[in-house]
CSV table of C-alpha atoms and ligand atoms in Angstrom, one decimal:
chain,number,residue,atom,x,y,z
A,1,UNK,CA,-5.0,-15.0,31.5
A,2,UNK,CA,-6.5,-12.1,29.7
A,3,UNK,CA,-7.2,-9.7,32.8
A,4,UNK,CA,-2.8,-10.1,33.9
A,5,UNK,CA,-2.5,-8.8,30.0
A,6,UNK,CA,-4.0,-5.4,30.9
A,7,UNK,CA,-1.8,-2.5,31.4
A,8,UNK,CA,-2.3,-0.6,34.9
A,9,UNK,CA,-2.9,2.5,33.0
A,10,UNK,CA,-4.0,2.6,29.9
A,11,UNK,CA,-1.8,4.2,26.8
A,12,UNK,CA,-3.4,6.8,24.5
A,13,UNK,CA,-1.9,8.6,21.1
A,14,UNK,CA,-2.8,11.4,19.8
A,15,UNK,CA,-4.0,10.5,16.0
A,16,UNK,CA,-5.2,13.4,13.9
A,17,UNK,CA,-7.5,10.8,11.9
A,18,UNK,CA,-9.1,8.8,15.1
A,19,UNK,CA,-8.4,11.8,17.5
A,20,UNK,CA,-7.2,9.2,19.9
A,21,UNK,CA,-5.7,5.6,20.0
A,22,UNK,CA,-6.2,3.6,22.6
A,23,UNK,CA,-4.1,0.5,24.2
A,24,UNK,CA,-5.6,-1.3,27.0
A,25,UNK,CA,-3.4,-4.2,26.4
A,26,UNK,CA,0.5,-4.9,27.4
A,27,UNK,CA,1.2,-6.7,24.6
A,28,UNK,CA,0.2,-4.2,22.0
A,29,UNK,CA,1.7,-1.3,24.0
A,30,UNK,CA,5.0,-4.1,24.2
A,31,UNK,CA,4.7,-4.5,20.2
A,32,UNK,CA,4.6,-1.0,19.2
A,33,UNK,CA,8.0,-0.5,21.3
A,34,UNK,CA,10.1,-3.2,19.4
A,35,UNK,CA,12.5,-2.0,16.9
A,36,UNK,CA,10.9,-3.9,13.8
A,37,UNK,CA,7.6,-2.1,14.7
A,38,UNK,CA,9.6,1.3,15.2
A,39,UNK,CA,10.8,0.7,11.9
A,40,UNK,CA,7.7,1.8,10.2
A,41,UNK,CA,8.5,4.9,11.1
A,42,UNK,CA,11.2,4.9,8.4
A,43,UNK,CA,8.7,4.0,6.0
A,44,UNK,CA,6.3,6.3,4.0
A,45,UNK,CA,2.9,5.1,3.7
A,46,UNK,CA,2.2,6.5,0.1
A,47,UNK,CA,5.9,5.4,-1.5
A,48,UNK,CA,6.3,8.4,-3.6
A,49,UNK,CA,2.7,10.1,-3.2
A,50,UNK,CA,4.9,13.0,-1.6
A,51,UNK,CA,6.1,14.1,-4.6
A,52,UNK,CA,2.7,15.0,-5.7
A,53,UNK,CA,1.1,15.4,-3.1
A,54,UNK,CA,3.6,17.4,-0.3
A,55,UNK,CA,1.3,16.6,2.8
A,56,UNK,CA,1.7,12.8,2.0
A,57,UNK,CA,4.8,12.0,4.4
A,58,UNK,CA,3.1,10.1,6.5
A,59,UNK,CA,4.4,6.7,7.9
A,60,UNK,CA,3.3,2.9,8.1
A,61,UNK,CA,4.0,3.4,11.7
A,62,UNK,CA,0.9,5.9,12.5
A,63,UNK,CA,-1.4,4.1,9.6
A,64,UNK,CA,-0.6,0.3,11.5
A,65,UNK,CA,-1.6,2.1,15.0
A,66,UNK,CA,-4.9,3.5,13.2
A,67,UNK,CA,-5.9,0.1,11.6
A,68,UNK,CA,-5.5,-1.6,14.8
A,69,UNK,CA,-8.1,1.2,16.7
A,70,UNK,CA,-10.4,0.7,13.8
A,71,UNK,CA,-9.7,-3.1,14.5
A,72,UNK,CA,-10.3,-2.4,18.5
A,73,UNK,CA,-13.0,-0.5,17.9
A,74,UNK,CA,-14.9,-3.1,15.6
A,75,UNK,CA,-14.4,-5.4,18.1
A,76,UNK,CA,-15.8,-3.6,21.0
A,77,UNK,CA,-18.7,-2.9,19.2
A,78,UNK,CA,-19.5,-6.7,18.6
A,79,UNK,CA,-18.4,-7.6,22.4
A,80,UNK,CA,-21.2,-4.6,23.4
A,81,UNK,CA,-23.6,-5.9,21.3
A,82,UNK,CA,-23.8,-9.6,22.9
A,83,UNK,CA,-23.2,-11.5,19.0
A,84,UNK,CA,-22.9,-14.8,19.9
A,85,UNK,CA,-21.6,-15.4,16.0
A,86,UNK,CA,-18.2,-13.3,17.3
A,87,UNK,CA,-15.4,-15.7,18.6
A,88,UNK,CA,-14.5,-13.2,21.9
A,89,UNK,CA,-11.5,-15.4,22.4
A,90,UNK,CA,-9.6,-13.9,19.3
A,91,UNK,CA,-9.9,-10.4,20.5
A,92,UNK,CA,-6.1,-9.9,21.3
A,93,UNK,CA,-5.0,-12.2,18.6
A,94,UNK,CA,-6.5,-9.9,15.7
A,95,UNK,CA,-5.6,-6.6,17.8
A,96,UNK,CA,-1.9,-7.9,17.5
A,97,UNK,CA,-2.6,-9.0,13.8
A,98,UNK,CA,-4.0,-5.3,12.7
A,99,UNK,CA,-1.3,-3.6,14.6
A,100,UNK,CA,1.2,-5.9,13.0
A,101,UNK,CA,-0.2,-6.3,8.8
A,102,UNK,CA,2.2,-4.2,7.3
A,103,UNK,CA,5.4,-5.0,9.3
A,104,UNK,CA,7.1,-6.2,6.0
A,105,UNK,CA,6.9,-3.4,3.9
A,106,UNK,CA,9.7,-2.6,2.5
A,107,UNK,CA,11.1,1.0,1.3
A,108,UNK,CA,9.1,2.8,-1.8
A,109,UNK,CA,7.5,-1.2,-1.9
A,110,UNK,CA,6.2,-1.2,-5.1
A,111,UNK,CA,8.8,-0.7,-7.1
A,112,UNK,CA,11.6,-3.1,-4.9
A,113,UNK,CA,9.0,-5.6,-5.1
A,114,UNK,CA,8.5,-5.6,-8.5
A,115,UNK,CA,12.5,-5.8,-9.6
A,116,UNK,CA,13.4,-8.1,-7.1
A,117,UNK,CA,10.2,-10.2,-6.8
A,118,UNK,CA,9.9,-9.9,-3.2
A,119,UNK,CA,6.4,-9.8,-1.4
A,120,UNK,CA,5.5,-7.9,1.5
A,121,UNK,CA,3.2,-10.2,3.2
A,122,UNK,CA,5.8,-13.0,3.1
A,123,UNK,CA,8.6,-10.7,4.8
A,124,UNK,CA,5.9,-10.1,7.5
A,125,UNK,CA,5.4,-13.2,8.4
A,126,UNK,CA,9.3,-13.6,8.2
A,127,UNK,CA,9.5,-11.3,11.0
A,128,UNK,CA,6.4,-12.7,13.2
A,129,UNK,CA,8.4,-16.0,13.4
A,130,UNK,CA,12.0,-15.2,13.0
A,131,UNK,CA,14.2,-14.4,15.7
A,132,UNK,CA,13.0,-10.7,16.7
A,133,UNK,CA,11.7,-8.8,19.3
A,134,UNK,CA,7.8,-8.7,17.7
A,135,UNK,CA,8.4,-12.5,17.9
A,136,UNK,CA,9.5,-12.8,21.7
A,137,UNK,CA,6.5,-10.2,22.5
A,138,UNK,CA,3.7,-12.8,20.9
A,139,UNK,CA,5.5,-16.0,22.3
A,140,UNK,CA,5.3,-14.5,26.0
A,141,UNK,CA,1.8,-14.1,25.4
A,142,UNK,CA,1.4,-17.9,24.0
A,143,UNK,CA,3.5,-19.7,22.2
A,144,UNK,CA,1.0,-20.3,19.4
A,145,UNK,CA,0.6,-16.7,18.8
A,146,UNK,CA,3.3,-16.1,16.3
A,147,UNK,CA,1.5,-18.5,14.0
A,148,UNK,CA,-1.5,-17.5,14.4
A,149,UNK,CA,-0.7,-14.2,13.6
A,150,UNK,CA,1.3,-15.0,10.8
A,151,UNK,CA,-1.5,-17.0,9.6
A,152,UNK,CA,-4.2,-14.3,9.8
A,153,UNK,CA,-2.0,-11.7,7.7
A,154,UNK,CA,-1.1,-15.0,5.0
A,155,UNK,CA,-4.5,-15.3,5.3
A,156,UNK,CA,-3.9,-19.1,5.8
A,157,UNK,CA,-6.2,-18.8,9.5
A,158,UNK,CA,-9.1,-21.3,9.6
A,159,UNK,CA,-11.4,-18.5,11.1
A,160,UNK,CA,-12.4,-16.5,8.2
A,161,UNK,CA,-14.1,-13.9,10.1
A,162,UNK,CA,-10.6,-12.9,12.0
A,163,UNK,CA,-9.2,-12.7,8.7
A,164,UNK,CA,-11.8,-10.9,6.9
A,165,UNK,CA,-11.0,-7.3,9.8
A,166,UNK,CA,-8.0,-7.1,8.8
A,167,UNK,CA,-7.8,-7.9,5.5
A,168,UNK,CA,-11.1,-8.0,3.0
A,169,UNK,CA,-13.3,-5.7,1.2
A,170,UNK,CA,-14.6,-4.2,4.1
A,171,UNK,CA,-11.7,-4.2,6.3
A,172,UNK,CA,-9.4,-2.1,9.0
A,173,UNK,CA,-6.7,-1.7,6.5
A,174,UNK,CA,-8.5,-0.3,3.7
A,175,UNK,CA,-10.7,2.1,6.2
A,176,UNK,CA,-7.7,3.4,7.7
A,177,UNK,CA,-5.9,4.3,4.5
A,178,UNK,CA,-8.7,5.9,2.7
A,179,UNK,CA,-9.0,8.5,5.7
A,180,UNK,CA,-5.4,8.9,6.5
A,181,UNK,CA,-4.2,9.2,2.8
A,182,UNK,CA,-7.3,11.4,2.4
A,183,UNK,CA,-6.3,13.9,5.3
A,184,UNK,CA,-2.9,13.5,4.4
A,185,UNK,CA,-2.7,14.3,0.8
A,186,UNK,CA,-4.9,17.2,1.3
A,187,UNK,CA,-8.2,15.9,-0.7
A,188,UNK,CA,-11.5,16.0,0.7
A,189,UNK,CA,-12.6,12.5,-1.6
A,190,UNK,CA,-11.3,9.7,1.0
A,191,UNK,CA,-13.7,11.1,3.8
A,192,UNK,CA,-17.1,9.0,4.9
A,193,UNK,CA,-18.9,8.2,8.2
A,194,UNK,CA,-16.5,5.8,9.9
A,195,UNK,CA,-18.3,5.3,12.8
A,196,UNK,CA,-21.6,4.6,10.9
A,197,UNK,CA,-19.9,2.0,8.9
A,198,UNK,CA,-18.3,0.5,12.0
A,199,UNK,CA,-21.6,0.4,13.7
A,200,UNK,CA,-23.7,-1.3,11.0
A,201,UNK,CA,-20.7,-4.1,10.3
A,202,UNK,CA,-22.2,-7.1,12.0
A,203,UNK,CA,-20.4,-10.6,12.7
A,204,UNK,CA,-22.5,-13.9,10.7
A,205,UNK,CA,-22.1,-17.5,10.6
A,206,UNK,CA,-18.2,-17.1,10.3
A,207,UNK,CA,-18.2,-13.6,8.0
A,208,UNK,CA,-18.6,-10.0,8.2
A,209,UNK,CA,-22.0,-8.6,6.7
A,210,UNK,CA,-23.6,-5.2,6.8
A,211,UNK,CA,-27.0,-4.7,8.1
A,212,UNK,CA,-29.2,-3.4,5.2
A,213,UNK,CA,-29.8,-0.4,6.7
A,214,UNK,CA,-26.1,0.5,6.6
A,215,UNK,CA,-26.0,0.6,2.8
A,216,UNK,CA,-25.6,4.3,2.1
A,217,UNK,CA,-22.6,4.6,4.5
A,218,UNK,CA,-20.6,1.7,3.0
A,219,UNK,CA,-21.9,3.0,-0.6
A,220,UNK,CA,-20.0,6.4,1.0
A,221,UNK,CA,-16.7,4.2,1.6
A,222,UNK,CA,-16.9,2.7,-1.7
A,223,UNK,CA,-17.4,6.0,-3.5
A,224,UNK,CA,-14.5,7.1,-1.3
A,225,UNK,CA,-12.5,4.4,-2.6
A,226,UNK,CA,-12.9,4.9,-6.4
A,227,UNK,CA,-12.7,8.2,-6.1
A,228,UNK,CA,-9.1,7.8,-4.5
A,229,UNK,CA,-8.1,5.4,-6.5
A,230,UNK,CA,-8.4,7.6,-9.7
A,231,UNK,CA,-7.3,11.5,-8.0
A,232,UNK,CA,-4.6,9.7,-5.8
A,233,UNK,CA,-3.7,6.5,-6.1
A,234,UNK,CA,-3.2,6.5,-9.9
A,235,UNK,CA,-2.1,10.1,-10.3
A,236,UNK,CA,0.2,10.3,-13.2
A,237,UNK,CA,3.1,12.1,-11.6
A,238,UNK,CA,2.9,9.7,-8.9
A,239,UNK,CA,3.3,7.1,-11.4
A,240,UNK,CA,6.1,9.1,-13.0
A,241,UNK,CA,8.0,8.8,-9.6
A,242,UNK,CA,7.2,5.2,-9.1
A,243,UNK,CA,8.5,4.2,-12.7
A,244,UNK,CA,11.7,6.1,-12.5
A,245,UNK,CA,12.4,4.3,-9.3
A,246,UNK,CA,11.6,1.2,-11.0
A,247,UNK,CA,14.2,1.8,-13.5
A,248,UNK,CA,17.0,3.3,-10.8
A,249,UNK,CA,16.7,-0.4,-9.2
A,250,UNK,CA,16.6,-2.1,-12.6
A,251,UNK,CA,19.8,-0.7,-13.8
A,252,UNK,CA,21.4,-1.0,-10.3
A,253,UNK,CA,20.7,-4.5,-10.6
A,254,UNK,CA,21.4,-4.9,-14.0
A,255,UNK,CA,25.2,-3.1,-13.1
A,256,UNK,CA,25.5,-5.8,-10.2
A,257,UNK,CA,24.7,-8.5,-12.1
A,258,UNK,CA,27.4,-7.1,-15.1
A,259,UNK,CA,29.7,-7.1,-12.2
A,260,UNK,CA,30.1,-3.4,-12.1
A,261,UNK,CA,32.0,-2.0,-9.1
A,262,UNK,CA,29.7,0.2,-7.1
A,263,UNK,CA,32.0,2.7,-5.4
A,264,UNK,CA,28.7,2.8,-2.7
A,265,UNK,CA,26.7,0.1,-1.7
A,266,UNK,CA,25.3,-0.4,1.2
A,267,UNK,CA,25.2,-4.3,2.9
A,268,UNK,CA,21.4,-4.7,3.1
A,269,UNK,CA,21.4,-3.7,-0.6
A,270,UNK,CA,24.1,-5.4,-1.9
A,271,UNK,CA,22.5,-9.3,-0.2
A,272,UNK,CA,19.0,-7.7,-1.6
A,273,UNK,CA,20.8,-8.2,-5.1
A,274,UNK,CA,22.2,-11.5,-3.8
A,275,UNK,CA,19.3,-12.6,-2.7
A,276,UNK,CA,20.4,-13.2,0.8
A,277,UNK,CA,18.9,-11.0,2.3
A,278,UNK,CA,18.3,-11.7,6.0
A,279,UNK,CA,15.6,-10.5,8.6
A,280,UNK,CA,17.9,-8.3,10.3
A,281,UNK,CA,18.8,-6.9,6.9
A,282,UNK,CA,15.5,-6.3,6.4
A,283,UNK,CA,15.0,-4.2,9.6
A,284,UNK,CA,17.9,-1.6,8.3
A,285,UNK,CA,16.4,-1.8,5.0
A,286,UNK,CA,14.3,1.3,5.2
A,287,UNK,CA,13.4,5.2,3.3
A,288,UNK,CA,16.1,6.8,4.9
A,289,UNK,CA,18.9,4.2,3.8
A,290,UNK,CA,17.7,4.1,0.1
A,291,UNK,CA,17.2,8.1,-0.1
A,292,UNK,CA,20.8,8.2,1.3
A,293,UNK,CA,22.2,5.7,-1.2
A,294,UNK,CA,20.2,7.6,-4.1
A,295,UNK,CA,22.5,10.6,-3.1
A,296,UNK,CA,25.7,8.6,-3.4
A,297,UNK,CA,24.8,7.5,-6.7
A,298,UNK,CA,24.4,11.0,-8.2
A,299,UNK,CA,28.3,10.4,-8.2
A,300,UNK,CA,28.3,7.0,-9.9
A,301,UNK,CA,30.9,6.0,-12.6
A,302,UNK,CA,27.9,4.7,-14.3
A,303,UNK,CA,26.0,7.2,-16.6
A,304,UNK,CA,22.4,6.1,-16.5
A,305,UNK,CA,22.6,5.6,-12.7
A,306,UNK,CA,23.5,8.6,-12.0
A,307,UNK,CA,21.1,10.7,-13.8
A,308,UNK,CA,18.0,8.4,-12.9
A,309,UNK,CA,19.2,9.5,-9.3
A,310,UNK,CA,19.3,12.7,-9.9
A,311,UNK,CA,16.2,12.8,-11.5
A,312,UNK,CA,13.9,11.3,-8.4
A,313,UNK,CA,16.0,13.1,-6.0
A,314,UNK,CA,15.5,16.8,-7.4
A,315,UNK,CA,11.9,15.9,-9.0
A,316,UNK,CA,13.0,15.8,-12.7
A,317,UNK,CA,10.2,13.5,-13.9
A,318,UNK,CA,9.1,11.5,-16.5
A,319,UNK,CA,6.5,13.4,-18.7
A,320,UNK,CA,3.6,11.0,-20.0
A,321,UNK,CA,1.3,11.9,-23.0
A,322,UNK,CA,-1.8,9.1,-23.4
A,323,UNK,CA,-0.8,6.3,-26.0
A,324,UNK,CA,-2.8,3.9,-28.0
A,325,UNK,CA,-1.2,0.7,-27.0
A,326,UNK,CA,-2.0,-1.3,-30.0
A,327,UNK,CA,-0.6,1.6,-32.2
A,328,UNK,CA,2.8,-0.4,-32.0
A,329,UNK,CA,4.1,1.1,-35.5
A,330,UNK,CA,4.2,4.3,-33.4
A,331,UNK,CA,5.4,3.4,-30.3
A,332,UNK,CA,8.5,1.8,-32.4
A,333,UNK,CA,9.4,4.5,-33.9
A,334,UNK,CA,9.2,6.7,-31.2
A,335,UNK,CA,11.5,4.2,-28.6
A,336,UNK,CA,13.7,4.1,-32.0
A,337,UNK,CA,14.0,7.6,-32.2
A,338,UNK,CA,14.4,8.5,-28.7
A,339,UNK,CA,17.3,5.6,-28.8
A,340,UNK,CA,19.0,7.3,-31.8
A,341,UNK,CA,18.7,10.7,-29.7
A,342,UNK,CA,20.9,8.9,-26.9
A,343,UNK,CA,18.0,7.8,-24.3
A,344,UNK,CA,17.9,4.1,-23.5
A,345,UNK,CA,14.4,2.9,-23.7
A,346,UNK,CA,14.7,0.3,-21.4
A,347,UNK,CA,15.5,3.0,-18.8
A,348,UNK,CA,14.1,6.1,-19.9
A,349,UNK,CA,10.4,4.7,-21.5
A,350,UNK,CA,7.8,3.1,-20.0
A,351,UNK,CA,4.1,2.4,-20.9
A,352,UNK,CA,1.8,2.2,-18.0
A,353,UNK,CA,-2.1,1.2,-17.3
A,354,UNK,CA,-4.1,1.4,-13.9
A,355,UNK,CA,-4.2,-2.5,-13.5
A,356,UNK,CA,-0.7,-2.7,-12.7
A,357,UNK,CA,-1.9,-1.0,-9.3
A,358,UNK,CA,-2.2,-2.8,-5.8
A,359,UNK,CA,-5.4,-0.3,-5.4
A,360,UNK,CA,-8.9,-1.6,-7.0
A,361,UNK,CA,-12.4,-0.5,-6.9
A,362,UNK,CA,-14.6,-2.5,-5.6
A,363,UNK,CA,-15.6,-5.9,-7.4
A,364,UNK,CA,-19.1,-7.5,-6.8
A,365,UNK,CA,-17.1,-11.2,-7.4
A,366,UNK,CA,-14.7,-12.9,-5.3
A,367,UNK,CA,-11.3,-11.0,-5.4
A,368,UNK,CA,-8.1,-13.1,-4.6
A,369,UNK,CA,-10.0,-15.0,-2.1
A,370,UNK,CA,-11.6,-12.0,-0.9
A,371,UNK,CA,-16.0,-12.3,-0.3
A,372,UNK,CA,-17.8,-9.4,-1.7
A,373,UNK,CA,-19.6,-7.0,0.7
A,374,UNK,CA,-23.2,-8.8,1.8
A,375,UNK,CA,-26.2,-6.9,3.1
A,376,UNK,CA,-28.2,-8.8,5.4
A,377,UNK,CA,-32.1,-7.7,5.4
A,378,UNK,CA,-34.3,-8.4,8.5
A,379,UNK,CA,-35.0,-11.9,7.9
A,380,UNK,CA,-31.3,-12.5,8.1
A,381,UNK,CA,-31.0,-13.2,4.4
A,382,UNK,CA,-27.6,-12.0,2.2
A,383,UNK,CA,-27.9,-10.1,-0.9
A,384,UNK,CA,-24.3,-8.6,-2.5
A,385,UNK,CA,-24.5,-5.5,-2.4
A,386,UNK,CA,-24.4,-4.3,-6.1
A,387,UNK,CA,-27.8,-6.0,-6.6
A,388,UNK,CA,-29.2,-3.6,-4.1
A,389,UNK,CA,-27.1,-0.4,-5.1
A,390,UNK,CA,-27.4,1.5,-8.2
A,391,UNK,CA,-24.4,3.7,-6.9
A,392,UNK,CA,-22.3,0.6,-6.6
A,393,UNK,CA,-23.4,-1.1,-9.8
A,394,UNK,CA,-22.3,2.3,-11.6
A,395,UNK,CA,-18.6,2.0,-9.9
A,396,UNK,CA,-17.8,-1.6,-9.4
A,397,UNK,CA,-15.4,-3.2,-11.7
A,398,UNK,CA,-14.9,-0.1,-13.9
A,399,UNK,CA,-11.5,-0.3,-15.8
A,400,UNK,CA,-11.7,3.4,-17.7
A,401,UNK,CA,-8.0,4.2,-17.4
A,402,UNK,CA,-5.5,4.9,-20.5
A,403,UNK,CA,-2.4,3.9,-21.3
A,404,UNK,CA,0.6,6.7,-20.9
A,405,UNK,CA,3.4,6.4,-22.4
A,406,UNK,CA,6.4,7.9,-19.8
A,407,UNK,CA,9.8,9.8,-21.5
A,408,UNK,CA,12.0,12.2,-20.3
A,409,UNK,CA,10.8,16.3,-20.4
A,410,UNK,CA,13.9,16.9,-22.6
A,411,UNK,CA,12.4,14.9,-25.5
A,412,UNK,CA,10.0,17.5,-25.8
A,413,UNK,CA,12.4,20.1,-26.6
A,414,UNK,CA,14.3,17.9,-29.7
A,415,UNK,CA,13.6,20.1,-32.9
A,416,UNK,CA,13.1,18.0,-36.2
A,417,UNK,CA,10.9,15.7,-34.8
A,418,UNK,CA,9.4,12.7,-37.6
A,419,UNK,CA,5.8,13.9,-38.0
A,420,UNK,CA,4.2,10.7,-36.4
A,421,UNK,CA,6.2,11.5,-33.3
A,422,UNK,CA,5.0,15.5,-33.0
A,423,UNK,CA,1.4,14.3,-33.4
A,424,UNK,CA,2.2,11.7,-30.7
A,425,UNK,CA,3.7,13.9,-28.1
A,426,UNK,CA,1.4,16.9,-28.8
A,427,UNK,CA,-0.7,15.1,-26.7
A,428,UNK,CA,1.5,16.3,-23.9
A,429,UNK,CA,-0.4,18.5,-22.0
A,430,UNK,CA,-1.0,17.6,-18.6
A,431,UNK,CA,-4.2,15.1,-18.6
A,432,UNK,CA,-5.5,14.2,-16.1
A,433,UNK,CA,-6.3,10.2,-14.9
A,434,UNK,CA,-9.5,10.3,-13.8
A,435,UNK,CA,-12.4,8.4,-16.3
B,501,NI,NI1,-2.1,-1.4,5.6
């Protein structure tokens, strides 16, 4: 069966991170050409980061191909090594899951998900299992394939090693996004020796482990994760844009629930508000739709919604100062004061802390069911990596972030500020978020 699924001629994508991405299997090529997968071209990988790093326009389409390519390389390496612990029959299934793992990401996922209590994994599974082109390609391979792919993505599939290739502390997803996000933001932090990491990963008793001699390559990968977390993912300007989006969706939701009549409200967004979103709507829900909606909303009668959208489109982001969350009196004073000046704190002020991010630095313990990284010594004994590496021990589980208060820049220019507020806002010089 496997042979008949091979393409007559291998397909090759040019890619700035992996140089080339190779497709030999017809189902992979067919999946890439489905409308649901092509939609990922219209979703940015890094959400609002392009407002901080203008190069960060890369899409989830390119990331998904990259995760596929890394998975393909790991599997070829396992096959070449002839490791008995690798279940060879899982190859095509793994490749499909790697390619499709982000299929259900929405536009500016994190803010939309937060406001409307949605989960992209759940939407990925709905698209894989529903009446979609992706579902048809998977069913043509084998009727059990859609369920198995959904199982891998929702981490319920019974072979842990298959799940951990796509989702673990050392998985193809993270390896690709660190390199890709580093490349497109133009920073140098994301780099590590991918080829070397791939060479030292081994299948062992149903899990992925790392050959002890490969420890330094994995240290480099974890350092890159640490740096990217602080320098890119938690950049306060990106957070500021993210919070603005959150305010826009929050305001729109309140207006909708109050029966406000929008001059412009696309069908998928209307059904999102009513919690009646269908798979077909989800297919149309992309960043082009959201951004043109924001354009229209700058003319809405509601002054708050119109103002927030104009701020987002024209990059008039919120300013920020470090704040002590325990200092409740000053915070309350500030919120009252801004309300008197005409700014509704519900939409124009936020206190933010890195803990809320989907990205994280390495943790030596279990994390959402994800095993820590184990090194395997010559006697096949396993050691959690932070017990062997000083570097990993010193960066794992660190939470040195600061709380930041975000607010409209206009408040800085207000004359006659009360003394406590002046002192608070005097900390407002741009402050890097790194520890
Ligand atoms: Ni991903």
